[in-house]
C-alpha positions in Angstrom: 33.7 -21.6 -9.3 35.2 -18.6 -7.4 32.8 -15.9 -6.2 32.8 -12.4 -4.3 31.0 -10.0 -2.4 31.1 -6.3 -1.7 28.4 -4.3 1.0 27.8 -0.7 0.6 30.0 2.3 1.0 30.1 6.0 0.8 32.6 7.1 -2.3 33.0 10.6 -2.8 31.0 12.3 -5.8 32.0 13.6 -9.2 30.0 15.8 -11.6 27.9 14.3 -14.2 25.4 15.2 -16.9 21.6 16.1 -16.1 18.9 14.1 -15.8 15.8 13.0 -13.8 17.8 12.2 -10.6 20.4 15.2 -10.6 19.0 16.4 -7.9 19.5 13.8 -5.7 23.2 14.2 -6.8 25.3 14.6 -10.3 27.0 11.7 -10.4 23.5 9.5 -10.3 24.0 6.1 -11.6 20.9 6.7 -14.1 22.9 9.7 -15.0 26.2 8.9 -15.2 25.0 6.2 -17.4 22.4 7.5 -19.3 21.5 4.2 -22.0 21.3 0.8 -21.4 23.7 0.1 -23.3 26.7 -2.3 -21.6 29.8 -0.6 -20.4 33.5 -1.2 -21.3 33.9 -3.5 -18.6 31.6 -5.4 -20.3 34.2 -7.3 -23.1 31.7 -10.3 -24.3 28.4 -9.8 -22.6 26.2 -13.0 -22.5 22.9 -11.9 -20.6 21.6 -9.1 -18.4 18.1 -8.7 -16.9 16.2 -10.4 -14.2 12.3 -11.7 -14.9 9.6 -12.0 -12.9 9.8 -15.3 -12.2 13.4 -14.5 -10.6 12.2 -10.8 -8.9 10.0 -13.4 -6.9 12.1 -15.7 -6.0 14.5 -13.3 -4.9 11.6 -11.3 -2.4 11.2 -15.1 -1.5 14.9 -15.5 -0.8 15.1 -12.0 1.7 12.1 -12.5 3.4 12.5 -16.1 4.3 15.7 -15.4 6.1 14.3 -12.5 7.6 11.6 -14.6 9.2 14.3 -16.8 10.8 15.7 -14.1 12.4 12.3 -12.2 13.3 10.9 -15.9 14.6 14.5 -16.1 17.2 15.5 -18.8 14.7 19.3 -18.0 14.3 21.9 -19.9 16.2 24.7 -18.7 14.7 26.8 -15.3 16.0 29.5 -14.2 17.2 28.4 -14.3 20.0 24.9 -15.9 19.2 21.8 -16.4 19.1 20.5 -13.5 17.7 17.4 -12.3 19.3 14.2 -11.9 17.8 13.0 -9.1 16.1 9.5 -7.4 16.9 9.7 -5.0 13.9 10.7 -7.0 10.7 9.2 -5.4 7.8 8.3 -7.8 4.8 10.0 -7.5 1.4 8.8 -6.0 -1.4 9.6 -5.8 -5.4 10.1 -2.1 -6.4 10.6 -1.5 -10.4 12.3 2.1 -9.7 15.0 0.0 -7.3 15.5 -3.0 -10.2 16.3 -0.5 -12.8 19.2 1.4 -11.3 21.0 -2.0 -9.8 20.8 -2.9 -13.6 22.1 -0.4 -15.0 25.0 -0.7 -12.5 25.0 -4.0 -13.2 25.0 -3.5 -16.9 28.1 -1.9 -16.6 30.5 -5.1 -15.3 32.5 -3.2 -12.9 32.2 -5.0 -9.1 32.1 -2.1 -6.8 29.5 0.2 -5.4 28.4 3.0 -7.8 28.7 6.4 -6.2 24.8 7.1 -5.8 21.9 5.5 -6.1 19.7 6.7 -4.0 15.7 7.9 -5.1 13.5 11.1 -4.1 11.6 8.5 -1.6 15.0 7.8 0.5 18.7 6.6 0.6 18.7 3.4 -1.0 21.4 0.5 0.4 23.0 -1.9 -1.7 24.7 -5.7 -2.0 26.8 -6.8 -5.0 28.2 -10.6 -6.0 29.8 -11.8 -8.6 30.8 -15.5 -9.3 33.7 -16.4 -11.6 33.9 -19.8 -13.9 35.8 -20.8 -16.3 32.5 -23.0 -17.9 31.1 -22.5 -20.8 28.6 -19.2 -20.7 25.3 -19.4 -20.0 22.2 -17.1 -18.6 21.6 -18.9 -15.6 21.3 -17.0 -12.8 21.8 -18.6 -8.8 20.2 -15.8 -6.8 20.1 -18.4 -3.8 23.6 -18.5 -3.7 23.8 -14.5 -3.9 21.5 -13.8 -0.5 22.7 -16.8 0.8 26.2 -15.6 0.9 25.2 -12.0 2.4 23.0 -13.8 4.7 25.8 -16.2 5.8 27.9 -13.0 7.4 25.8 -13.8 10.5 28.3 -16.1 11.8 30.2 -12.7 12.1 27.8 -11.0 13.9 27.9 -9.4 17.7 24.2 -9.8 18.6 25.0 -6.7 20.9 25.9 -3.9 17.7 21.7 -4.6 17.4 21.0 -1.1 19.1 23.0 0.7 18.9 23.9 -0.8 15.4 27.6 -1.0 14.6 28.9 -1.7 11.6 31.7 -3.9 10.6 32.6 -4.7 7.0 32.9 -8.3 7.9 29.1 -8.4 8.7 27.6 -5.3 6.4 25.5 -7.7 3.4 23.7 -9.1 6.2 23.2 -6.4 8.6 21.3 -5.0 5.5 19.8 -8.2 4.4 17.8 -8.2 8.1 17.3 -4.3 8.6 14.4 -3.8 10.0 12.7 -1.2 8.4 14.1 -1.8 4.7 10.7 -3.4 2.8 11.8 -2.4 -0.9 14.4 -4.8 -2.8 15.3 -4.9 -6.4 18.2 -6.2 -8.9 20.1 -6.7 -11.4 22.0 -9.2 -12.8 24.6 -9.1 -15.7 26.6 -12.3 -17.6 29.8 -11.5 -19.0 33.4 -12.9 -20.7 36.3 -11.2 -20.4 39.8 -11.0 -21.5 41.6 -13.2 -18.7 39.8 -15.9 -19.9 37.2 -15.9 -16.4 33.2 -16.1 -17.2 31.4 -13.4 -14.6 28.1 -13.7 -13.5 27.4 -10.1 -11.5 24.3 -9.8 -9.1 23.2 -6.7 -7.9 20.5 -5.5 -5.1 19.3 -2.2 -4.3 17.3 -1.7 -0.9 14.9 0.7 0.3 15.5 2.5 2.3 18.9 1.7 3.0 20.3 0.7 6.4 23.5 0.0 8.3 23.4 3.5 10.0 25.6 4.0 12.5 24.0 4.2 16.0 20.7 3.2 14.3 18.5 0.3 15.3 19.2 -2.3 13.1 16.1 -3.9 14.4 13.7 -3.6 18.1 14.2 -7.1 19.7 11.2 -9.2 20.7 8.5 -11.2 19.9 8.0 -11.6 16.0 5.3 -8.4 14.9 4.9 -7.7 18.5 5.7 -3.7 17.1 4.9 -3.8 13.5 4.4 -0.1 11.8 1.4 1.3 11.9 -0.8 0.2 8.7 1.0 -3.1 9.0 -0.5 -6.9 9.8 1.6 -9.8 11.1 2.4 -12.3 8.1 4.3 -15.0 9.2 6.6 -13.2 11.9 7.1 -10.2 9.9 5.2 -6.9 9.3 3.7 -6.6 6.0 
């Protein structure tokens, strides 16, 4: 099985019809794509949608790697370890988030759509997409998904913390661990198409987004030792 993965970018905007989010920006996701409907990408889709059995496990999946990072628990870096993080907010569900990843996911086509963002703040997103040539099925391996963003630690310069610097070789997890990003939700899409390949597509939204330049990806220290105001410490992050 062959599998992928893109991290966020900036693409430049095109006009679209009206709706609910146009004025965030035209070319909206929800209103480029107005149904639910699958788009041409999509030759022989299988399965699309994520339950809440899944949504859990995949707030599980985030915030359990974030608390190895908050708790100083990450060896790995280049250079490493990477310090750990007094400000780690815990992870979250969010509906509004889950419905626009799937209806970008809906639409079978792995790159970033052009805006996704929501009234509440810019929203940041990761994409995967494994390829098989097995028979097609609705099974969906989320673990593999974060696991692979996650994984770009290896990559990471513990010193692009704060100031954050970005590098494309390190984006799906600098966004994975952002500090103040609490809101996650996905999509997920299974499809055939013509060469013969079986896709699975996975697809986060994350709120509010991070990986700004010159930001503070997080405040190094003890675990919760600067949670938020109206936060508690639960388990080494902020929640």
């Amino acid at each position: 099985m062959l599998s992928f993965i893109i991290a966020a970018t900036l693409i430049a905007a095109t006009a679209a019809q009206a709706c609910n989010y146009s004025s965030i920006c035209a070319n909206h996701t929800m209103c480029q794509y107005p149904t639910t409907n699958y788009g041409p990408n999509c030759l022989a889709p299988v399965y699309s949608g994520v339950n809440a059995t899944t949504q859990q496990q995949i707030v599980d999946l985030h915030n359990n790697l974030r608390r190895k990072v908050a708790q100083g628990n990450e060896t790995r870096g280049n250079p490493g370890p990477q310090p750990s993080a007094a400000n780690m907010r815990e992870f979250t569900w969010d509906d509004e988030l889950a419905t626009i990843a799937q209806r970008w996911a809906n639409q079978c086509t792995f790159q970033h759509d052009t805006c996704r963002s929501v009234a509440r703040f810019y929203v940041g997103q990761n994409l995967y997409m494994s390829l098989s040539t097995g028979t097609p099925n609705s099974i969906q391996n989320w673990t593999a998904a974060v696991q692979a963003w996650y994984d770009e630690v290896q990559n990471f310069n513990k010193s692009h913390i704060n100031p954050f610097q970005f590098s494309s070789a390190t984006g799906h997890y600098t966004q994975v661990v952002w500090a103040d990003t609490y809101l996650v939700g996905c999509g997920f899409t299974a499809f055939n198409n013509s060469d013969g390949w079986y896709r699975k597509f996975y697809a986060c939204n994350y709120g509010p987004g991070g990986n700004y330049l010159n930001g503070i990806m997080y405040k190094t220290g003890t675990a919760c030792s600067q949670c938020p105001a109206g936060t508690i410490c639960d388990n080494g992050l902020c929640a």
